[in-house]
Amino acid sequence: MKTCLIVDDSKVIRKVARHILETLDFTVEEAGDGREALERCEDKMPDVVLLDWNMPVMSGMEFLKLLRQRGHGDQPKVVFCTTENDMAHIRAALEAGADEYVMKPFDRETLHIKLQLVGVA
C-alpha cells in the first residue's frame, strides 16, 4: 500500500485529503507544518507528500528545499496543494523540486489525476 504524508495547517483540509486518499488505497500520515513533516520523513519516508504552501513554523517551500537538500533525490514525490495560483508560485515550486501542483479546493478526481501524473496512483 502506498503512503502519503499530508502537510497542512488546516485540520479540515487534512481531513478531506485523508478521506480522498484512503478511498484511493493510501496509508495516510499527517503533519501540521513543515518542521513536523521533516521529522516524519526522517522517521519513515512516504511515497508522496501532499504539501500546503502557507503554514506557520515552516512553510511548504522551506520544507521542500530542506527535503531536497538532504539528498533524497526525487523521493518522495511532492504535490503542492495550495491556493497560490500565479505562474511565479507554480514555477518556484517546480524549480524547488515539487513534482506536481494542485489547486485548493480539489476533488477526488483531480487529486487522483495528479497522483497518477507523478506515478504513485
Short mmCIF file of C-alpha atoms in Angstrom, two decimals:
data_model
loop_
_atom_site.label_atom_id
_atom_site.label_comp_id
_atom_site.label_asym_id
_atom_site.label_seq_id
_atom_site.Cartn_x
_atom_site.Cartn_y
_atom_site.Cartn_z
CA MET A 1 0.00 0.00 0.00
CA LYS A 2 1.33 3.46 -0.93
CA THR A 3 1.88 6.04 1.80
CA CYS A 4 1.06 9.75 1.74
CA LEU A 5 2.02 12.47 4.18
CA ILE A 6 -0.47 15.33 4.21
CA VAL A 7 1.20 18.56 5.33
CA ASP A 8 -1.27 21.35 6.03
CA ASP A 9 -2.01 23.60 8.98
CA SER A 10 -5.76 23.22 8.37
CA LYS A 11 -7.36 20.25 10.13
CA VAL A 12 -10.28 20.47 7.71
CA ILE A 13 -8.04 20.18 4.64
CA ARG A 14 -6.15 17.28 6.23
CA LYS A 15 -9.44 15.51 7.00
CA VAL A 16 -10.78 15.97 3.45
CA ALA A 17 -7.48 14.91 1.86
CA ARG A 18 -7.22 11.89 4.19
CA HIS A 19 -10.70 10.73 3.19
CA ILE A 20 -9.91 11.04 -0.53
CA LEU A 21 -6.52 9.34 -0.21
CA GLU A 22 -7.89 6.46 1.83
CA THR A 23 -10.50 5.82 -0.90
CA LEU A 24 -7.52 5.61 -3.29
CA ASP A 25 -5.92 2.94 -1.04
CA PHE A 26 -3.23 5.11 0.54
CA THR A 27 -1.98 4.80 4.09
CA VAL A 28 -2.07 8.38 5.39
CA GLU A 29 0.01 10.30 7.91
CA GLU A 30 -0.48 13.97 8.79
CA ALA A 31 1.68 16.93 9.78
CA GLY A 32 0.56 20.44 10.70
CA ASP A 33 3.67 22.27 9.48
CA GLY A 34 6.93 21.78 7.57
CA ARG A 35 9.07 21.05 10.62
CA GLU A 36 6.76 18.25 11.76
CA ALA A 37 6.72 16.95 8.18
CA LEU A 38 10.53 16.81 8.04
CA GLU A 39 10.58 14.82 11.27
CA ARG A 40 8.02 12.37 9.88
CA CYS A 41 10.04 11.99 6.67
CA GLU A 42 13.18 11.28 8.68
CA ASP A 43 11.32 8.59 10.65
CA LYS A 44 9.75 6.97 7.58
CA MET A 45 9.84 8.35 4.05
CA PRO A 46 6.37 8.38 2.43
CA ASP A 47 5.79 7.65 -1.25
CA VAL A 48 4.19 11.06 -1.76
CA VAL A 49 3.74 14.32 0.16
CA LEU A 50 0.66 16.49 -0.31
CA LEU A 51 2.09 19.86 0.68
CA ASP A 52 0.49 23.18 1.61
CA TRP A 53 2.39 26.37 0.80
CA ASN A 54 1.46 28.74 3.64
CA MET A 55 1.94 27.33 7.13
CA PRO A 56 3.29 28.55 10.46
CA VAL A 57 6.63 27.33 11.87
CA MET A 58 7.97 26.22 8.47
CA SER A 59 6.35 26.89 5.08
CA GLY A 60 5.86 24.29 2.40
CA MET A 61 8.61 25.86 0.29
CA GLU A 62 11.09 25.80 3.19
CA PHE A 63 10.20 22.15 3.84
CA LEU A 64 10.63 21.21 0.19
CA LYS A 65 14.02 22.90 -0.15
CA LEU A 66 15.33 21.22 3.02
CA LEU A 67 13.96 17.83 1.97
CA ARG A 68 15.65 18.02 -1.43
CA GLN A 69 18.92 19.37 0.07
CA ARG A 70 19.11 16.32 2.34
CA GLY A 71 19.85 14.16 -0.67
CA HIS A 72 16.56 12.37 -1.07
CA GLY A 73 16.65 12.99 -4.81
CA ASP A 74 13.23 12.65 -6.31
CA GLN A 75 11.78 10.79 -3.30
CA PRO A 76 9.24 11.31 -2.06
CA LYS A 77 7.07 12.69 -4.85
CA VAL A 78 5.76 16.11 -3.78
CA VAL A 79 2.43 17.59 -4.86
CA PHE A 80 1.93 21.20 -3.78
CA CYS A 81 -1.68 21.74 -2.75
CA THR A 82 -2.41 25.41 -2.30
CA THR A 83 -4.45 28.50 -3.14
CA GLU A 84 -1.37 30.18 -4.65
CA ASN A 85 -2.17 30.00 -8.36
CA ASP A 86 0.02 32.53 -10.17
CA MET A 87 2.70 31.31 -12.54
CA ALA A 88 5.53 32.67 -10.36
CA HIS A 89 4.46 30.45 -7.44
CA ILE A 90 4.00 27.41 -9.66
CA ARG A 91 7.38 27.90 -11.34
CA ALA A 92 9.10 28.44 -7.96
CA ALA A 93 7.56 25.24 -6.55
CA LEU A 94 8.61 23.15 -9.55
CA GLU A 95 12.12 24.63 -9.54
CA ALA A 96 12.45 23.82 -5.83
CA GLY A 97 11.69 20.17 -6.52
CA ALA A 98 7.91 19.76 -6.49
CA ASP A 99 6.62 17.15 -8.91
CA GLU A 100 3.11 18.49 -9.42
CA TYR A 101 0.73 21.24 -8.33
CA VAL A 102 -2.97 21.10 -7.41
CA MET A 103 -5.25 23.99 -6.52
CA LYS A 104 -7.49 24.15 -3.45
CA PRO A 105 -10.26 23.28 -3.30
CA PHE A 106 -9.67 19.96 -5.04
CA ASP A 107 -11.82 16.88 -5.52
CA ARG A 108 -11.09 13.17 -5.66
CA GLU A 109 -10.81 13.04 -9.45
CA THR A 110 -8.39 15.97 -9.65
CA LEU A 111 -6.17 14.62 -6.89
CA HIS A 112 -6.22 11.13 -8.41
CA ILE A 113 -5.08 12.52 -11.78
CA LYS A 114 -2.21 14.44 -10.15
CA LEU A 115 -1.11 11.34 -8.23
CA GLN A 116 -1.19 9.35 -11.48
CA LEU A 117 0.94 12.02 -13.17
CA VAL A 118 3.68 11.63 -10.54
CA GLY A 119 3.46 7.84 -10.72
CA VAL A 120 2.09 6.93 -7.31
CA ALA A 121 -1.58 6.17 -8.05
#
